[in-house]
mmCIF file with all atom_site columns, C-alpha atoms in Angstrom:
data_model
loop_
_atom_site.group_PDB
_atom_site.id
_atom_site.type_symbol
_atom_site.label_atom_id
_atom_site.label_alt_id
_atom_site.label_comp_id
_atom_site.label_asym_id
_atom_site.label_entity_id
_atom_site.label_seq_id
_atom_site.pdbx_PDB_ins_code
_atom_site.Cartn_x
_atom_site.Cartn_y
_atom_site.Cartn_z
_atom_site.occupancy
_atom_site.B_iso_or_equiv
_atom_site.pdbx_formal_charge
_atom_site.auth_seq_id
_atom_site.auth_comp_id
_atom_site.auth_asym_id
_atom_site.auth_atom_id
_atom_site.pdbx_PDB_model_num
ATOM 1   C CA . UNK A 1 1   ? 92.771  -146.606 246.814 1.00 88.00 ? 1   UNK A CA 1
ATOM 2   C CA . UNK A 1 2   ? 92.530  -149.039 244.604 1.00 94.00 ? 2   UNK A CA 1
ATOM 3   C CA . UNK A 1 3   ? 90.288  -152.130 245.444 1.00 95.00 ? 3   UNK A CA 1
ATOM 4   C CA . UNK A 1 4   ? 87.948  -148.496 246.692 1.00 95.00 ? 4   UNK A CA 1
ATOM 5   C CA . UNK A 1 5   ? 87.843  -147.512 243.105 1.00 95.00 ? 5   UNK A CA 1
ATOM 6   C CA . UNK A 1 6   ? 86.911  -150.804 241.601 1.00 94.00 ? 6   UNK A CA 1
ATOM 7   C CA . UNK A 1 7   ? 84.541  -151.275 243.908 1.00 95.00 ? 7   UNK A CA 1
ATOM 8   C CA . UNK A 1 8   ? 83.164  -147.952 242.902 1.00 93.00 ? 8   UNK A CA 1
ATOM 9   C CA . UNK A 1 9   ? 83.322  -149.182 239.346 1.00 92.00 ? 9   UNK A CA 1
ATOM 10  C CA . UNK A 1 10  ? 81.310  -152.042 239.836 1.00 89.00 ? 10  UNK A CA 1
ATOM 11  C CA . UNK A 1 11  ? 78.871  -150.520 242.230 1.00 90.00 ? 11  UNK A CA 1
ATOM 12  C CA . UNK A 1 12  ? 78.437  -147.896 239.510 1.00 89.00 ? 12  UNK A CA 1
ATOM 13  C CA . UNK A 1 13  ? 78.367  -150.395 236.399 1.00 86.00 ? 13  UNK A CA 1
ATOM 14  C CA . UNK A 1 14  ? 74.874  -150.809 234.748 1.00 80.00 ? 14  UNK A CA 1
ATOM 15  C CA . UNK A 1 15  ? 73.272  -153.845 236.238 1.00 68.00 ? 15  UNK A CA 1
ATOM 16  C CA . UNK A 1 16  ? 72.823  -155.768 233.396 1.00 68.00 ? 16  UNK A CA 1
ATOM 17  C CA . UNK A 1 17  ? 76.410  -155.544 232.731 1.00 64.00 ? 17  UNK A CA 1
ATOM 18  C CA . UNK A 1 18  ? 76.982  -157.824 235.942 1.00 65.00 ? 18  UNK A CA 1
ATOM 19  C CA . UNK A 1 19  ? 77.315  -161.604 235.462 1.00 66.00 ? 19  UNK A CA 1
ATOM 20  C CA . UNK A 1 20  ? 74.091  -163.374 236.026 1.00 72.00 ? 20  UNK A CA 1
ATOM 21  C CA . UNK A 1 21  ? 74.752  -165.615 238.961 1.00 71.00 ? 21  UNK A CA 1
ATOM 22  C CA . UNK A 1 22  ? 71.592  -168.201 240.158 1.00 76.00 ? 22  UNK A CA 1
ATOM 23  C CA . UNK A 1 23  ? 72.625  -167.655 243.799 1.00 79.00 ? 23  UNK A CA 1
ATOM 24  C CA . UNK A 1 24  ? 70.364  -166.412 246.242 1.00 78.00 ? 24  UNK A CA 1
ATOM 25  C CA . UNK A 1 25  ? 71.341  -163.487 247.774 1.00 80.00 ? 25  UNK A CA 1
ATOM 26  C CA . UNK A 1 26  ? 75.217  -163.802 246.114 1.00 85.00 ? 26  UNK A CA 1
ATOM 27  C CA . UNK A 1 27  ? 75.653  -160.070 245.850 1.00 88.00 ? 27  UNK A CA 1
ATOM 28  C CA . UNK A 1 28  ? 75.227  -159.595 249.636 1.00 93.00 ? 28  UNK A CA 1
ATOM 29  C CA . UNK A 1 29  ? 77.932  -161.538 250.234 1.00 94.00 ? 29  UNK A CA 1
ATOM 30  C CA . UNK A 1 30  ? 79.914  -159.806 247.398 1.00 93.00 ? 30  UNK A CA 1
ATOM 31  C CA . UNK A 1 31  ? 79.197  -156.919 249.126 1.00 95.00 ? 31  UNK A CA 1
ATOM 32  C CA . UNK A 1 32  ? 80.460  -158.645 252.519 1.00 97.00 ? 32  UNK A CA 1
ATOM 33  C CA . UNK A 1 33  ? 83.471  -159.236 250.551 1.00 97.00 ? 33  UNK A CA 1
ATOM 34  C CA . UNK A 1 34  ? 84.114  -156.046 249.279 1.00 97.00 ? 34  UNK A CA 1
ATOM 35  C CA . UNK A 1 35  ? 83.625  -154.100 252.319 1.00 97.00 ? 35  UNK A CA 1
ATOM 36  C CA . UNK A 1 36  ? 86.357  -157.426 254.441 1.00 98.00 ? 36  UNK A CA 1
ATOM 37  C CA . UNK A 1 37  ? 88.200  -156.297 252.151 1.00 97.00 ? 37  UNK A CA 1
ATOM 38  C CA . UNK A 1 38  ? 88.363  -152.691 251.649 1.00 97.00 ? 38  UNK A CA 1
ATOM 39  C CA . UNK A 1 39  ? 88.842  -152.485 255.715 1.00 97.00 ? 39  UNK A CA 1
ATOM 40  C CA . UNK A 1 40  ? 91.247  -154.842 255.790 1.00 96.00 ? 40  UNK A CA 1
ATOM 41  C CA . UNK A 1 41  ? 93.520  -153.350 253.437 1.00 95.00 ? 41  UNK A CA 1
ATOM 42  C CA . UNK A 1 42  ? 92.975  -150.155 255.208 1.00 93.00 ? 42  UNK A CA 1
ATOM 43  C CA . UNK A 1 43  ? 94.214  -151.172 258.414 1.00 91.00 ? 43  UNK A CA 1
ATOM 44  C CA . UNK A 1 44  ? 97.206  -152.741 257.173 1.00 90.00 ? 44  UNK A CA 1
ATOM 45  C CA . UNK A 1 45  ? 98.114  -149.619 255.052 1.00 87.00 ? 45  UNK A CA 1
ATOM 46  C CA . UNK A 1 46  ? 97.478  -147.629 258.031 1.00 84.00 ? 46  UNK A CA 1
ATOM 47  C CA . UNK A 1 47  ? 99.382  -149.300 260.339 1.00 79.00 ? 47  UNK A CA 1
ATOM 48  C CA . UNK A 1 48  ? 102.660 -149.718 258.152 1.00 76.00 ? 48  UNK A CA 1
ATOM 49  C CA . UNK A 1 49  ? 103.087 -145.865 258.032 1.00 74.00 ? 49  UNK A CA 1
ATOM 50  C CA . UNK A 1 50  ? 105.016 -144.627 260.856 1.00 68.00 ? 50  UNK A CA 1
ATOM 51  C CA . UNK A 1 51  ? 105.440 -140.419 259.754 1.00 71.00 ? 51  UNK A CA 1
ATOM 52  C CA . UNK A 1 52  ? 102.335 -139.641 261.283 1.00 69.00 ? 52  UNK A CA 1
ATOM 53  C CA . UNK A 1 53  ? 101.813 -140.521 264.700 1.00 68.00 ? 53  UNK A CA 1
ATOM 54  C CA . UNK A 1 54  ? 98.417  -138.392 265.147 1.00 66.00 ? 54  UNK A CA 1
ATOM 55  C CA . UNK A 1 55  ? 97.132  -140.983 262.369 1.00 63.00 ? 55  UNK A CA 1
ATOM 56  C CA . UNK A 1 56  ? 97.193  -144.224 264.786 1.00 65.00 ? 56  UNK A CA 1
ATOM 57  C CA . UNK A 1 57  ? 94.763  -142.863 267.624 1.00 68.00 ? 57  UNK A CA 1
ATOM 58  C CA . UNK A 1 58  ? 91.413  -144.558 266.845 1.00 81.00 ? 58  UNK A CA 1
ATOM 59  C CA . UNK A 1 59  ? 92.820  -145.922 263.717 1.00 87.00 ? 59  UNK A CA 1
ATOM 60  C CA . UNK A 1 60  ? 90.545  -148.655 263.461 1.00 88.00 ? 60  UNK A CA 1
ATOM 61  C CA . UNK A 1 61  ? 87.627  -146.492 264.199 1.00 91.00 ? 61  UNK A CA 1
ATOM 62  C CA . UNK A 1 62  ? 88.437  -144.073 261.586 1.00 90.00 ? 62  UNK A CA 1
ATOM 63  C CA . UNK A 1 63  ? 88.490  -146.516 259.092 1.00 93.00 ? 63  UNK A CA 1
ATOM 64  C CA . UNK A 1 64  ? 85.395  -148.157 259.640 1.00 95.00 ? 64  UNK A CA 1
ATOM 65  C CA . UNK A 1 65  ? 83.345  -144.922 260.037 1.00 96.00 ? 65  UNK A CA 1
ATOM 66  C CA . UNK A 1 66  ? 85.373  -144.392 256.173 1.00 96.00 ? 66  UNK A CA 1
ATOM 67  C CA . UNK A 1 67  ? 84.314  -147.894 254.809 1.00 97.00 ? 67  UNK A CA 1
ATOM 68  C CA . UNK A 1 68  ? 80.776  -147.734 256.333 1.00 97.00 ? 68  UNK A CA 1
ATOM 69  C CA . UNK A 1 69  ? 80.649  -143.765 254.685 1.00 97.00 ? 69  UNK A CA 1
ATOM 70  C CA . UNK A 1 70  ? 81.483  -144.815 251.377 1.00 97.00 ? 70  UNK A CA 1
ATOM 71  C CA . UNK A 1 71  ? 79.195  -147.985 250.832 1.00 96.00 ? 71  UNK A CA 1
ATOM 72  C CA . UNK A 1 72  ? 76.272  -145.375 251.918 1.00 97.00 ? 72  UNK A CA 1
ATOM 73  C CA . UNK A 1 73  ? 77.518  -142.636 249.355 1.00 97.00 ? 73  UNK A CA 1
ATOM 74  C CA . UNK A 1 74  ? 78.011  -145.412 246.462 1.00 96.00 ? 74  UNK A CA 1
ATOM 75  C CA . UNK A 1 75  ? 74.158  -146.575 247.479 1.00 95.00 ? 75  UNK A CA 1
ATOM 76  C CA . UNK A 1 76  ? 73.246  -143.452 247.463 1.00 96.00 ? 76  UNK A CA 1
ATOM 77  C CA . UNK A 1 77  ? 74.565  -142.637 244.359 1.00 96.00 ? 77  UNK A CA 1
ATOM 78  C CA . UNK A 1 78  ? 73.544  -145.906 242.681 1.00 94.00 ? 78  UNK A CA 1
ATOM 79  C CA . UNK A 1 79  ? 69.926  -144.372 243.104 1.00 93.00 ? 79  UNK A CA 1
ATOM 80  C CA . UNK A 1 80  ? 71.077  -140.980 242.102 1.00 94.00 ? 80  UNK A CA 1
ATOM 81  C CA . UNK A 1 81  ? 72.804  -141.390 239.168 1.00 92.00 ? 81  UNK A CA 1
ATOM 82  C CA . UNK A 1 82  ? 72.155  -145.171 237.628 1.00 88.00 ? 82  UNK A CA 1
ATOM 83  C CA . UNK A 1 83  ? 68.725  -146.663 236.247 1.00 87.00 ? 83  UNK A CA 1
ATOM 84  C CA . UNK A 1 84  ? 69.487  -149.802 236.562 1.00 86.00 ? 84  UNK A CA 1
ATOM 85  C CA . UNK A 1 85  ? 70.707  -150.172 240.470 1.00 85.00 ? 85  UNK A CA 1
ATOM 86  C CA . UNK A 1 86  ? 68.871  -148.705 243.233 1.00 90.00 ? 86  UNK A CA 1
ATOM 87  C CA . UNK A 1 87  ? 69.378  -147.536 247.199 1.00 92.00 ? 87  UNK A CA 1
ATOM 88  C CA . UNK A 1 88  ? 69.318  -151.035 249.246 1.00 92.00 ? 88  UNK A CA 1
ATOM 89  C CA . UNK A 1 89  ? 69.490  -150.556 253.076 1.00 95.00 ? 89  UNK A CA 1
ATOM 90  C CA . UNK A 1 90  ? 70.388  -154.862 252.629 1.00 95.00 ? 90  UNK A CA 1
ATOM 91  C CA . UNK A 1 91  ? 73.603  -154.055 250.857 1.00 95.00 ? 91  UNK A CA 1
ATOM 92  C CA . UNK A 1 92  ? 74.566  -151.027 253.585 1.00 96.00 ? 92  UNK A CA 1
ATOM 93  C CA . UNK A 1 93  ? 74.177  -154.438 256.234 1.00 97.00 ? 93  UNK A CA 1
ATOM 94  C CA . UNK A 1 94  ? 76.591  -156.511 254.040 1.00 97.00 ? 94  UNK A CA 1
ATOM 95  C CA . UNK A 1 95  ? 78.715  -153.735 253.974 1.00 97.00 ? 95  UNK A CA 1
ATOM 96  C CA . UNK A 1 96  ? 78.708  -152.745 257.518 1.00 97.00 ? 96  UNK A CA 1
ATOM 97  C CA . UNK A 1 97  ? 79.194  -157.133 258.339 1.00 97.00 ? 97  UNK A CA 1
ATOM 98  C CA . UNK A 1 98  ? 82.193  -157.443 255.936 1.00 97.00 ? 98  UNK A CA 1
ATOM 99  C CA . UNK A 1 99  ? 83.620  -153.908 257.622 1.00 97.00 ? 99  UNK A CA 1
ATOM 100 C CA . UNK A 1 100 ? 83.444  -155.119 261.192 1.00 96.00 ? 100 UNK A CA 1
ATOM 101 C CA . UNK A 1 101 ? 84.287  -158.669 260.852 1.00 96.00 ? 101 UNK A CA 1
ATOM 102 C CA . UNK A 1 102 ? 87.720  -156.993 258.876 1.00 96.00 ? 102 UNK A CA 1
ATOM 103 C CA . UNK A 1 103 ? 87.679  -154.767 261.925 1.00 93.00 ? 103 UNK A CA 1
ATOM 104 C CA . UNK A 1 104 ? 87.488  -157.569 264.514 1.00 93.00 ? 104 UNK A CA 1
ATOM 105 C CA . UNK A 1 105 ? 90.281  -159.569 262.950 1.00 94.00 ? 105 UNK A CA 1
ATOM 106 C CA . UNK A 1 106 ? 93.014  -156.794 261.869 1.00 91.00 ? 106 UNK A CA 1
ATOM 107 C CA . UNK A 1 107 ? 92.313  -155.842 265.465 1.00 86.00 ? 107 UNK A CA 1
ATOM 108 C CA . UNK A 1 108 ? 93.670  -159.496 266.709 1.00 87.00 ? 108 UNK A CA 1
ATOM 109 C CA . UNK A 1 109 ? 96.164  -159.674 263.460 1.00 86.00 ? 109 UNK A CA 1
ATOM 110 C CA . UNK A 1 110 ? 97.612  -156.387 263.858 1.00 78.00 ? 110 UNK A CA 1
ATOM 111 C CA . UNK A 1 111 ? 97.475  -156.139 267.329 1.00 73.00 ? 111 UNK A CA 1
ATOM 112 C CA . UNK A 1 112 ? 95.666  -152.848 266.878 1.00 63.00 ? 112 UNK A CA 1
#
């Protein structure tokens, strides 16, 4: 719940608030990052609990379709609610890349 909240935070954060980095493309891969990340630590959260079994079937599934939700609400809401950081259907991709590379790995890692 955490690392999801500071990425909300930073998705949220005025723009030019953000570190000026002379990198093309950096924050895509941030956003691949984030998104490795934010799966990742899903999974392994979601596999340690044991109480309820109901929880497990399609785990992985469930938490992509989650991560991949929540990058398109924070985009959309960057649009929505910032002035400075707009919609980009670039950073949904780097999302959805860092989600199922996470996916593909926990899935040999865990076992899953």
């Amino acid at each position: 719940m955490l690392w999801a909240a500071f990425i909300l935070y930073l998705s949220l954060m005025p723009g030019n608030n953000l570190p000026k980095i002379k990198i093309p493309n950096i924050d895509k891969a941030v956003h691949f990052i984030f998104y490795f990340t934010l799966v990742f630590l899903m999974a392994y959260g979601w596999q340690k609990q044991k109480t309820v079994s109901w929880m497990h079937s399609k785990m992985l599934m469930k938490i992509f379709f989650v991560a991949i939700c929540y990058g398109c609400c924070i985009e959309m809401m960057q649009e929505i609610f910032t002035t400075t950081r707009h919609f980009d259907w670039l950073d949904i991709m780097a999302n959805t890349t860092g989600s199922a590379t996470a996916s593909l790995i926990t899935v040999k890692l865990f076992k899953l």
